[in-house]
C-alpha cells in the first residue's frame, strides 16, 4: 500500500481528511481513492458492498456546494443567510411590533436543489448512511432523529404550503426509509425508484449498480426476490408503469451496452 501525499489531493479531499481528524476519527472512505480507477473488476467488487460501507459509517460528509471554481468544503458565507433579521410589523396596537424573520425554504434551496444531490450515487449514499453533514451556505444535518442547520439547530419548522415551497424538506424521512419499509414496502420502493430514476448518471452501467446497495438492504427486510428493478411479490401489477411527459421518436435510441430487462422501468429513464 502506497501513501498519498496530502498536497497531491484535491482541496475538498484535504478538507474532508482534516475534518475527520478533528472529529477524532482514524478512517475515511473516499470512493475515488478507495476504488481502483479504470478497473472494472475492482469497481464491481466494491460497488457490491457499498451498502455496508455507508450503512456502518459514523457520518457521511457531503461537499454539497463544491464546484471547480470554488473547491473545498468551506465557502465564504453571508451571515444574513444564517442569522435572523429584525422586521417591524406595521400594525397598530400590536404588543410585539418586531419579529425575527428567516427563510423557511433554506433546506430546499441549499440541499435539495444542489447539483450533487441529483446524482444517483449520492442519492444512494444519503439513503444508506445514518447521518449526513452537508457543507453548503451553512452546515445542514440529516439523521434518523433530526433535520437541522445552523439557523434551525433544533430542527426545521413546518412551513405552510401557501408560502410557495415544501411544507417539509423533500425526502425528510431519507434516514427513516427502512422503518417505512417495514410498514409499507411497496410504496416505499416506488418512492425510492421514482426519485432514483430522475437522478443523473455518469455512465449507463451505473443504472442498476447504483441501486444495488438499497436493494440489498430491502432484501434483508423483506426476503423478497429482486428481478431487475422489480420485486417478485409485487408481480404482476409492478409491470404496469408508464413514462410521464412526451417522448419524441428521435429521442429513442438503442443502448450501446446491456442495462436491464425491457420490462423494468429502470432503463427507461
PDB file of C-alpha atoms in Angstrom:
ATOM      1  CA  UNK A   1       0.000   0.000   0.000  1.00  0.00           C
ATOM      2  CA  UNK A   2       1.433   3.368  -1.064  1.00  0.00           C
ATOM      3  CA  UNK A   3       0.804   6.582   0.843  1.00  0.00           C
ATOM      4  CA  UNK A   4      -0.652   9.606  -0.931  1.00  0.00           C
ATOM      5  CA  UNK A   5       0.902  12.988  -0.069  1.00  0.00           C
ATOM      6  CA  UNK A   6      -1.722  15.455   1.150  1.00  0.00           C
ATOM      7  CA  UNK A   7      -0.502  18.059  -1.329  1.00  0.00           C
ATOM      8  CA  UNK A   8      -1.423  15.729  -4.190  1.00  0.00           C
ATOM      9  CA  UNK A   9      -5.054  15.582  -3.104  1.00  0.00           C
ATOM     10  CA  UNK A  10      -7.802  17.981  -4.118  1.00  0.00           C
ATOM     11  CA  UNK A  11      -8.789  20.782  -1.696  1.00  0.00           C
ATOM     12  CA  UNK A  12     -12.075  19.005  -0.990  1.00  0.00           C
ATOM     13  CA  UNK A  13     -10.341  15.748  -0.052  1.00  0.00           C
ATOM     14  CA  UNK A  14      -7.818  17.585   2.123  1.00  0.00           C
ATOM     15  CA  UNK A  15     -10.580  19.430   3.960  1.00  0.00           C
ATOM     16  CA  UNK A  16     -12.510  16.182   4.459  1.00  0.00           C
ATOM     17  CA  UNK A  17      -9.466  14.401   5.887  1.00  0.00           C
ATOM     18  CA  UNK A  18      -8.639  17.255   8.255  1.00  0.00           C
ATOM     19  CA  UNK A  19     -12.265  17.486   9.361  1.00  0.00           C
ATOM     20  CA  UNK A  20     -12.327  13.737  10.045  1.00  0.00           C
ATOM     21  CA  UNK A  21      -9.198  14.056  12.163  1.00  0.00           C
ATOM     22  CA  UNK A  22     -10.767  16.864  14.176  1.00  0.00           C
ATOM     23  CA  UNK A  23     -13.670  14.546  14.921  1.00  0.00           C
ATOM     24  CA  UNK A  24     -11.182  12.069  16.344  1.00  0.00           C
ATOM     25  CA  UNK A  25     -11.789   9.501  13.602  1.00  0.00           C
ATOM     26  CA  UNK A  26      -8.980   7.410  12.147  1.00  0.00           C
ATOM     27  CA  UNK A  27     -10.549   6.326   8.876  1.00  0.00           C
ATOM     28  CA  UNK A  28     -12.314   7.972   5.954  1.00  0.00           C
ATOM     29  CA  UNK A  29     -13.810   6.405   2.832  1.00  0.00           C
ATOM     30  CA  UNK A  30     -13.437   8.343  -0.438  1.00  0.00           C
ATOM     31  CA  UNK A  31     -14.684   6.276  -3.346  1.00  0.00           C
ATOM     32  CA  UNK A  32     -12.349   7.698  -5.992  1.00  0.00           C
ATOM     33  CA  UNK A  33      -9.373   6.907  -3.743  1.00  0.00           C
ATOM     34  CA  UNK A  34     -10.563   3.629  -2.218  1.00  0.00           C
ATOM     35  CA  UNK A  35     -11.712   2.090  -5.509  1.00  0.00           C
ATOM     36  CA  UNK A  36      -9.098   1.393  -8.178  1.00  0.00           C
ATOM     37  CA  UNK A  37      -9.892   3.694 -11.059  1.00  0.00           C
ATOM     38  CA  UNK A  38     -10.221   2.191 -14.552  1.00  0.00           C
ATOM     39  CA  UNK A  39     -10.520  -1.287 -13.014  1.00  0.00           C
ATOM     40  CA  UNK A  40     -13.906  -2.865 -13.845  1.00  0.00           C
ATOM     41  CA  UNK A  41     -13.155  -5.798 -11.548  1.00  0.00           C
ATOM     42  CA  UNK A  42     -12.449  -3.637  -8.501  1.00  0.00           C
ATOM     43  CA  UNK A  43     -15.386  -1.373  -9.305  1.00  0.00           C
ATOM     44  CA  UNK A  44     -17.765  -4.347  -9.435  1.00  0.00           C
ATOM     45  CA  UNK A  45     -16.386  -5.790  -6.204  1.00  0.00           C
ATOM     46  CA  UNK A  46     -16.597  -2.527  -4.258  1.00  0.00           C
ATOM     47  CA  UNK A  47     -19.966  -1.404  -5.599  1.00  0.00           C
ATOM     48  CA  UNK A  48     -21.469  -4.691  -4.411  1.00  0.00           C
ATOM     49  CA  UNK A  49     -20.575  -3.898  -0.779  1.00  0.00           C
ATOM     50  CA  UNK A  50     -21.373  -0.178  -0.892  1.00  0.00           C
ATOM     51  CA  UNK A  51     -24.381  -0.689   1.340  1.00  0.00           C
ATOM     52  CA  UNK A  52     -22.142  -1.890   4.166  1.00  0.00           C
ATOM     53  CA  UNK A  53     -19.688   0.970   3.704  1.00  0.00           C
ATOM     54  CA  UNK A  54     -22.325   3.671   4.149  1.00  0.00           C
ATOM     55  CA  UNK A  55     -24.693   1.805   6.466  1.00  0.00           C
ATOM     56  CA  UNK A  56     -21.957   1.285   9.062  1.00  0.00           C
ATOM     57  CA  UNK A  57     -20.345   4.702   8.691  1.00  0.00           C
ATOM     58  CA  UNK A  58     -20.374   7.234  11.513  1.00  0.00           C
ATOM     59  CA  UNK A  59     -21.175  10.219   9.316  1.00  0.00           C
ATOM     60  CA  UNK A  60     -21.339  10.974   5.613  1.00  0.00           C
ATOM     61  CA  UNK A  61     -19.528  14.232   4.771  1.00  0.00           C
ATOM     62  CA  UNK A  62     -21.129  15.943   1.777  1.00  0.00           C
ATOM     63  CA  UNK A  63     -19.453  18.761  -0.150  1.00  0.00           C
ATOM     64  CA  UNK A  64     -22.890  19.886  -1.282  1.00  0.00           C
ATOM     65  CA  UNK A  65     -21.875  23.159  -2.942  1.00  0.00           C
ATOM     66  CA  UNK A  66     -18.449  22.150  -4.217  1.00  0.00           C
ATOM     67  CA  UNK A  67     -17.536  23.363  -7.705  1.00  0.00           C
ATOM     68  CA  UNK A  68     -14.488  23.662  -9.920  1.00  0.00           C
ATOM     69  CA  UNK A  69     -14.414  27.388  -9.296  1.00  0.00           C
ATOM     70  CA  UNK A  70     -14.703  27.000  -5.543  1.00  0.00           C
ATOM     71  CA  UNK A  71     -13.213  23.664  -4.400  1.00  0.00           C
ATOM     72  CA  UNK A  72     -13.090  22.543  -0.783  1.00  0.00           C
ATOM     73  CA  UNK A  73     -15.642  22.127   1.992  1.00  0.00           C
ATOM     74  CA  UNK A  74     -15.556  25.667   3.304  1.00  0.00           C
ATOM     75  CA  UNK A  75     -17.050  28.650   1.492  1.00  0.00           C
ATOM     76  CA  UNK A  76     -17.391  32.359   2.020  1.00  0.00           C
ATOM     77  CA  UNK A  77     -20.642  32.742   3.890  1.00  0.00           C
ATOM     78  CA  UNK A  78     -23.176  35.509   4.071  1.00  0.00           C
ATOM     79  CA  UNK A  79     -24.097  35.831   7.781  1.00  0.00           C
ATOM     80  CA  UNK A  80     -27.514  37.159   6.770  1.00  0.00           C
ATOM     81  CA  UNK A  81     -28.331  33.676   5.466  1.00  0.00           C
ATOM     82  CA  UNK A  82     -27.807  32.203   8.937  1.00  0.00           C
ATOM     83  CA  UNK A  83     -28.732  34.933  11.416  1.00  0.00           C
ATOM     84  CA  UNK A  84     -32.375  36.069  11.629  1.00  0.00           C
ATOM     85  CA  UNK A  85     -33.074  39.696  10.837  1.00  0.00           C
ATOM     86  CA  UNK A  86     -35.414  42.007  12.680  1.00  0.00           C
ATOM     87  CA  UNK A  87     -38.634  43.045  10.930  1.00  0.00           C
ATOM     88  CA  UNK A  88     -41.124  45.643  12.101  1.00  0.00           C
ATOM     89  CA  UNK A  89     -44.821  44.785  11.893  1.00  0.00           C
ATOM     90  CA  UNK A  90     -46.857  47.729  10.635  1.00  0.00           C
ATOM     91  CA  UNK A  91     -49.880  47.116  12.810  1.00  0.00           C
ATOM     92  CA  UNK A  92     -51.208  49.436  15.483  1.00  0.00           C
ATOM     93  CA  UNK A  93     -51.789  48.096  18.955  1.00  0.00           C
ATOM     94  CA  UNK A  94     -49.551  45.080  18.440  1.00  0.00           C
ATOM     95  CA  UNK A  95     -47.820  44.181  21.690  1.00  0.00           C
ATOM     96  CA  UNK A  96     -44.694  42.989  19.895  1.00  0.00           C
ATOM     97  CA  UNK A  97     -44.103  45.214  16.867  1.00  0.00           C
ATOM     98  CA  UNK A  98     -40.940  43.327  15.854  1.00  0.00           C
ATOM     99  CA  UNK A  99     -40.458  39.768  14.634  1.00  0.00           C
ATOM    100  CA  UNK A 100     -37.348  37.878  13.595  1.00  0.00           C
ATOM    101  CA  UNK A 101     -37.593  36.557  10.066  1.00  0.00           C
ATOM    102  CA  UNK A 102     -35.788  33.645   8.417  1.00  0.00           C
ATOM    103  CA  UNK A 103     -36.137  31.912   5.074  1.00  0.00           C
ATOM    104  CA  UNK A 104     -38.207  28.774   5.511  1.00  0.00           C
ATOM    105  CA  UNK A 105     -37.027  27.194   2.251  1.00  0.00           C
ATOM    106  CA  UNK A 106     -33.359  27.239   3.250  1.00  0.00           C
ATOM    107  CA  UNK A 107     -33.021  23.457   3.130  1.00  0.00           C
ATOM    108  CA  UNK A 108     -34.850  23.183  -0.171  1.00  0.00           C
ATOM    109  CA  UNK A 109     -32.630  25.729  -1.913  1.00  0.00           C
ATOM    110  CA  UNK A 110     -29.280  24.756  -0.417  1.00  0.00           C
ATOM    111  CA  UNK A 111     -29.565  20.969  -0.226  1.00  0.00           C
ATOM    112  CA  UNK A 112     -32.418  19.508  -2.263  1.00  0.00           C
ATOM    113  CA  UNK A 113     -31.667  21.604  -5.351  1.00  0.00           C
ATOM    114  CA  UNK A 114     -27.896  21.159  -5.143  1.00  0.00           C
ATOM    115  CA  UNK A 115     -26.434  19.642  -8.304  1.00  0.00           C
ATOM    116  CA  UNK A 116     -24.540  16.981  -6.378  1.00  0.00           C
ATOM    117  CA  UNK A 117     -27.761  15.664  -4.834  1.00  0.00           C
ATOM    118  CA  UNK A 118     -29.191  14.991  -8.281  1.00  0.00           C
ATOM    119  CA  UNK A 119     -26.581  12.263  -8.862  1.00  0.00           C
ATOM    120  CA  UNK A 120     -27.717   8.693  -8.484  1.00  0.00           C
ATOM    121  CA  UNK A 121     -24.729   7.535  -6.403  1.00  0.00           C
ATOM    122  CA  UNK A 122     -25.203  10.418  -3.982  1.00  0.00           C
ATOM    123  CA  UNK A 123     -28.887   9.531  -3.652  1.00  0.00           C
ATOM    124  CA  UNK A 124     -27.942   6.027  -2.504  1.00  0.00           C
ATOM    125  CA  UNK A 125     -25.312   7.372  -0.102  1.00  0.00           C
ATOM    126  CA  UNK A 126     -27.850   9.660   1.593  1.00  0.00           C
ATOM    127  CA  UNK A 127     -30.335   6.815   1.919  1.00  0.00           C
ATOM    128  CA  UNK A 128     -27.869   4.334   3.397  1.00  0.00           C
ATOM    129  CA  UNK A 129     -25.754   6.470   5.721  1.00  0.00           C
ATOM    130  CA  UNK A 130     -27.168   7.026   9.236  1.00  0.00           C
ATOM    131  CA  UNK A 131     -26.058  10.668   9.256  1.00  0.00           C
ATOM    132  CA  UNK A 132     -25.133  13.240   6.617  1.00  0.00           C
ATOM    133  CA  UNK A 133     -23.455  16.583   7.215  1.00  0.00           C
ATOM    134  CA  UNK A 134     -23.847  18.951   4.259  1.00  0.00           C
ATOM    135  CA  UNK A 135     -21.292  21.710   3.783  1.00  0.00           C
ATOM    136  CA  UNK A 136     -23.248  24.383   1.941  1.00  0.00           C
ATOM    137  CA  UNK A 137     -24.250  28.010   2.564  1.00  0.00           C
ATOM    138  CA  UNK A 138     -24.260  26.759   6.151  1.00  0.00           C
ATOM    139  CA  UNK A 139     -23.992  23.354   7.802  1.00  0.00           C
ATOM    140  CA  UNK A 140     -27.021  21.110   7.275  1.00  0.00           C
ATOM    141  CA  UNK A 141     -27.602  17.955   9.286  1.00  0.00           C
ATOM    142  CA  UNK A 142     -29.623  14.844   8.446  1.00  0.00           C
ATOM    143  CA  UNK A 143     -30.116  11.849  10.722  1.00  0.00           C
ATOM    144  CA  UNK A 144     -32.878   9.474  11.798  1.00  0.00           C
ATOM    145  CA  UNK A 145     -34.000  11.863  14.518  1.00  0.00           C
ATOM    146  CA  UNK A 146     -33.493  15.343  13.100  1.00  0.00           C
ATOM    147  CA  UNK A 147     -33.093  17.593  10.078  1.00  0.00           C
ATOM    148  CA  UNK A 148     -31.360  20.765  11.217  1.00  0.00           C
ATOM    149  CA  UNK A 149     -28.934  23.527  10.281  1.00  0.00           C
ATOM    150  CA  UNK A 150     -27.162  26.429  11.941  1.00  0.00           C
ATOM    151  CA  UNK A 151     -30.248  28.582  11.507  1.00  0.00           C
ATOM    152  CA  UNK A 152     -32.549  25.927  12.969  1.00  0.00           C
ATOM    153  CA  UNK A 153     -30.283  23.891  15.286  1.00  0.00           C
ATOM    154  CA  UNK A 154     -33.244  22.195  16.987  1.00  0.00           C
ATOM    155  CA  UNK A 155     -34.874  21.161  13.714  1.00  0.00           C
ATOM    156  CA  UNK A 156     -36.672  22.711  10.756  1.00  0.00           C
ATOM    157  CA  UNK A 157     -40.094  24.221  11.440  1.00  0.00           C
ATOM    158  CA  UNK A 158     -43.111  23.273   9.393  1.00  0.00           C
ATOM    159  CA  UNK A 159     -43.814  25.840   6.697  1.00  0.00           C
ATOM    160  CA  UNK A 160     -47.298  26.457   5.203  1.00  0.00           C
ATOM    161  CA  UNK A 161     -47.527  25.293   1.606  1.00  0.00           C
ATOM    162  CA  UNK A 162     -49.043  28.647   0.618  1.00  0.00           C
ATOM    163  CA  UNK A 163     -45.585  30.153   1.133  1.00  0.00           C
ATOM    164  CA  UNK A 164     -44.556  28.638  -2.170  1.00  0.00           C
ATOM    165  CA  UNK A 165     -42.260  25.846  -1.034  1.00  0.00           C
ATOM    166  CA  UNK A 166     -42.481  22.442   0.539  1.00  0.00           C
ATOM    167  CA  UNK A 167     -44.021  22.107   3.982  1.00  0.00           C
ATOM    168  CA  UNK A 168     -41.360  19.535   4.805  1.00  0.00           C
ATOM    169  CA  UNK A 169     -37.919  19.057   3.269  1.00  0.00           C
ATOM    170  CA  UNK A 170     -38.020  16.696   0.282  1.00  0.00           C
ATOM    171  CA  UNK A 171     -37.219  13.204   1.480  1.00  0.00           C
ATOM    172  CA  UNK A 172     -37.495  14.492   5.033  1.00  0.00           C
ATOM    173  CA  UNK A 173     -37.543  10.827   6.013  1.00  0.00           C
ATOM    174  CA  UNK A 174     -34.469   9.910   3.940  1.00  0.00           C
ATOM    175  CA  UNK A 175     -32.917   8.329   7.028  1.00  0.00           C
ATOM    176  CA  UNK A 176     -36.169   6.626   8.009  1.00  0.00           C
ATOM    177  CA  UNK A 177     -36.995   4.805   4.787  1.00  0.00           C
ATOM    178  CA  UNK A 178     -36.033   1.450   6.330  1.00  0.00           C
ATOM    179  CA  UNK A 179     -38.650   1.984   9.027  1.00  0.00           C
ATOM    180  CA  UNK A 180     -41.223   2.876   6.364  1.00  0.00           C
ATOM    181  CA  UNK A 181     -40.187  -0.277   4.524  1.00  0.00           C
ATOM    182  CA  UNK A 182     -41.417  -2.438   7.383  1.00  0.00           C
ATOM    183  CA  UNK A 183     -44.909  -0.908   7.279  1.00  0.00           C
ATOM    184  CA  UNK A 184     -45.404  -0.403   3.525  1.00  0.00           C
ATOM    185  CA  UNK A 185     -42.663  -1.957   1.418  1.00  0.00           C
ATOM    186  CA  UNK A 186     -44.424  -1.401  -1.911  1.00  0.00           C
ATOM    187  CA  UNK A 187     -44.994   2.350  -1.526  1.00  0.00           C
ATOM    188  CA  UNK A 188     -41.511   2.873  -0.091  1.00  0.00           C
ATOM    189  CA  UNK A 189     -39.876   1.083  -3.019  1.00  0.00           C
ATOM    190  CA  UNK A 190     -41.961   3.019  -5.548  1.00  0.00           C
ATOM    191  CA  UNK A 191     -40.943   6.321  -3.948  1.00  0.00           C
ATOM    192  CA  UNK A 192     -37.287   5.303  -3.967  1.00  0.00           C
ATOM    193  CA  UNK A 193     -37.371   4.273  -7.618  1.00  0.00           C
ATOM    194  CA  UNK A 194     -39.228   7.432  -8.652  1.00  0.00           C
ATOM    195  CA  UNK A 195     -36.531   9.613  -7.103  1.00  0.00           C
ATOM    196  CA  UNK A 196     -33.777   7.316  -8.334  1.00  0.00           C
ATOM    197  CA  UNK A 197     -34.993   7.394 -11.939  1.00  0.00           C
ATOM    198  CA  UNK A 198     -34.886  11.198 -12.051  1.00  0.00           C
ATOM    199  CA  UNK A 199     -31.277  11.265 -10.834  1.00  0.00           C
ATOM    200  CA  UNK A 200     -28.327  11.779 -13.161  1.00  0.00           C
ATOM    201  CA  UNK A 201     -25.990   9.032 -14.364  1.00  0.00           C
ATOM    202  CA  UNK A 202     -22.402   9.472 -15.473  1.00  0.00           C
ATOM    203  CA  UNK A 203     -22.330   6.093 -17.200  1.00  0.00           C
ATOM    204  CA  UNK A 204     -25.172   3.843 -18.302  1.00  0.00           C
ATOM    205  CA  UNK A 205     -23.683   0.895 -16.414  1.00  0.00           C
ATOM    206  CA  UNK A 206     -24.445   2.776 -13.184  1.00  0.00           C
ATOM    207  CA  UNK A 207     -28.208   2.439 -13.615  1.00  0.00           C
ATOM    208  CA  UNK A 208     -28.532  -0.828 -11.731  1.00  0.00           C
ATOM    209  CA  UNK A 209     -25.245  -0.823  -9.835  1.00  0.00           C
ATOM    210  CA  UNK A 210     -26.114   2.446  -8.085  1.00  0.00           C
ATOM    211  CA  UNK A 211     -29.279   0.816  -6.799  1.00  0.00           C
ATOM    212  CA  UNK A 212     -27.582  -2.357  -5.557  1.00  0.00           C
ATOM    213  CA  UNK A 213     -26.938  -1.119  -2.028  1.00  0.00           C
ATOM    214  CA  UNK A 214     -30.573  -0.189  -1.472  1.00  0.00           C
ATOM    215  CA  UNK A 215     -31.701  -3.475  -2.998  1.00  0.00           C
ATOM    216  CA  UNK A 216     -29.547  -5.474  -0.593  1.00  0.00           C
ATOM    217  CA  UNK A 217     -30.985  -3.630   2.396  1.00  0.00           C
ATOM    218  CA  UNK A 218     -34.554  -4.113   1.181  1.00  0.00           C
ATOM    219  CA  UNK A 219     -33.944  -7.825   0.622  1.00  0.00           C
ATOM    220  CA  UNK A 220     -32.743  -8.102   4.226  1.00  0.00           C
ATOM    221  CA  UNK A 221     -36.053  -6.714   5.497  1.00  0.00           C
ATOM    222  CA  UNK A 222     -38.478  -8.328   3.039  1.00  0.00           C
ATOM    223  CA  UNK A 223     -36.692 -11.530   1.973  1.00  0.00           C
ATOM    224  CA  UNK A 224     -38.217 -10.912  -1.447  1.00  0.00           C
ATOM    225  CA  UNK A 225     -36.615 -11.843  -4.768  1.00  0.00           C
ATOM    226  CA  UNK A 226     -35.274  -8.924  -6.805  1.00  0.00           C
ATOM    227  CA  UNK A 227     -35.927  -9.043 -10.556  1.00  0.00           C
ATOM    228  CA  UNK A 228     -34.102  -6.254 -12.413  1.00  0.00           C
ATOM    229  CA  UNK A 229     -35.848  -3.297 -10.815  1.00  0.00           C
ATOM    230  CA  UNK A 230     -38.939  -5.185  -9.650  1.00  0.00           C
ATOM    231  CA  UNK A 231     -39.801  -7.409  -6.701  1.00  0.00           C
ATOM    232  CA  UNK A 232     -41.378 -10.826  -7.172  1.00  0.00           C
ATOM    233  CA  UNK A 233     -44.096 -10.281  -4.563  1.00  0.00           C
ATOM    234  CA  UNK A 234     -45.255  -7.176  -6.448  1.00  0.00           C
ATOM    235  CA  UNK A 235     -45.862  -9.024  -9.708  1.00  0.00           C
ATOM    236  CA  UNK A 236     -47.790  -8.776 -11.923  1.00  0.00           C
ATOM    237  CA  UNK A 237     -49.050  -5.267 -11.071  1.00  0.00           C
ATOM    238  CA  UNK A 238     -45.459  -3.955 -10.875  1.00  0.00           C
ATOM    239  CA  UNK A 239     -45.286  -4.384 -14.648  1.00  0.00           C
ATOM    240  CA  UNK A 240     -47.901  -1.647 -15.067  1.00  0.00           C
ATOM    241  CA  UNK A 241     -45.847   1.519 -15.326  1.00  0.00           C
ATOM    242  CA  UNK A 242     -45.636   4.419 -17.759  1.00  0.00           C
ATOM    243  CA  UNK A 243     -43.446   7.391 -18.617  1.00  0.00           C
ATOM    244  CA  UNK A 244     -44.657  10.878 -17.774  1.00  0.00           C
ATOM    245  CA  UNK A 245     -44.488  13.596 -20.397  1.00  0.00           C
ATOM    246  CA  UNK A 246     -43.961  13.222 -24.138  1.00  0.00           C
ATOM    247  CA  UNK A 247     -41.161  11.398 -25.891  1.00  0.00           C
ATOM    248  CA  UNK A 248     -40.216  12.106 -29.497  1.00  0.00           C
ATOM    249  CA  UNK A 249     -39.295   9.174 -31.714  1.00  0.00           C
ATOM    250  CA  UNK A 250     -35.986  10.892 -32.475  1.00  0.00           C
ATOM    251  CA  UNK A 251     -35.111  10.666 -28.781  1.00  0.00           C
ATOM    252  CA  UNK A 252     -35.382   6.872 -28.736  1.00  0.00           C
ATOM    253  CA  UNK A 253     -32.037   5.139 -29.204  1.00  0.00           C
ATOM    254  CA  UNK A 254     -30.790   1.651 -28.503  1.00  0.00           C
ATOM    255  CA  UNK A 255     -28.299   1.389 -25.658  1.00  0.00           C
ATOM    256  CA  UNK A 256     -24.721   0.548 -26.603  1.00  0.00           C
ATOM    257  CA  UNK A 257     -24.414  -1.862 -23.693  1.00  0.00           C
ATOM    258  CA  UNK A 258     -26.746  -4.047 -21.667  1.00  0.00           C
ATOM    259  CA  UNK A 259     -28.588  -2.140 -18.963  1.00  0.00           C
ATOM    260  CA  UNK A 260     -31.604  -4.107 -17.823  1.00  0.00           C
ATOM    261  CA  UNK A 261     -34.552  -6.203 -18.956  1.00  0.00           C
ATOM    262  CA  UNK A 262     -37.044  -4.339 -21.124  1.00  0.00           C
ATOM    263  CA  UNK A 263     -39.913  -4.963 -18.687  1.00  0.00           C
ATOM    264  CA  UNK A 264     -38.163  -2.947 -15.977  1.00  0.00           C
ATOM    265  CA  UNK A 265     -38.830   0.765 -15.556  1.00  0.00           C
ATOM    266  CA  UNK A 266     -35.201   1.439 -14.561  1.00  0.00           C
ATOM    267  CA  UNK A 267     -33.618   1.588 -18.070  1.00  0.00           C
ATOM    268  CA  UNK A 268     -36.493   3.640 -19.474  1.00  0.00           C
ATOM    269  CA  UNK A 269     -35.234   6.890 -17.912  1.00  0.00           C
TER     270      UNK A 269
END
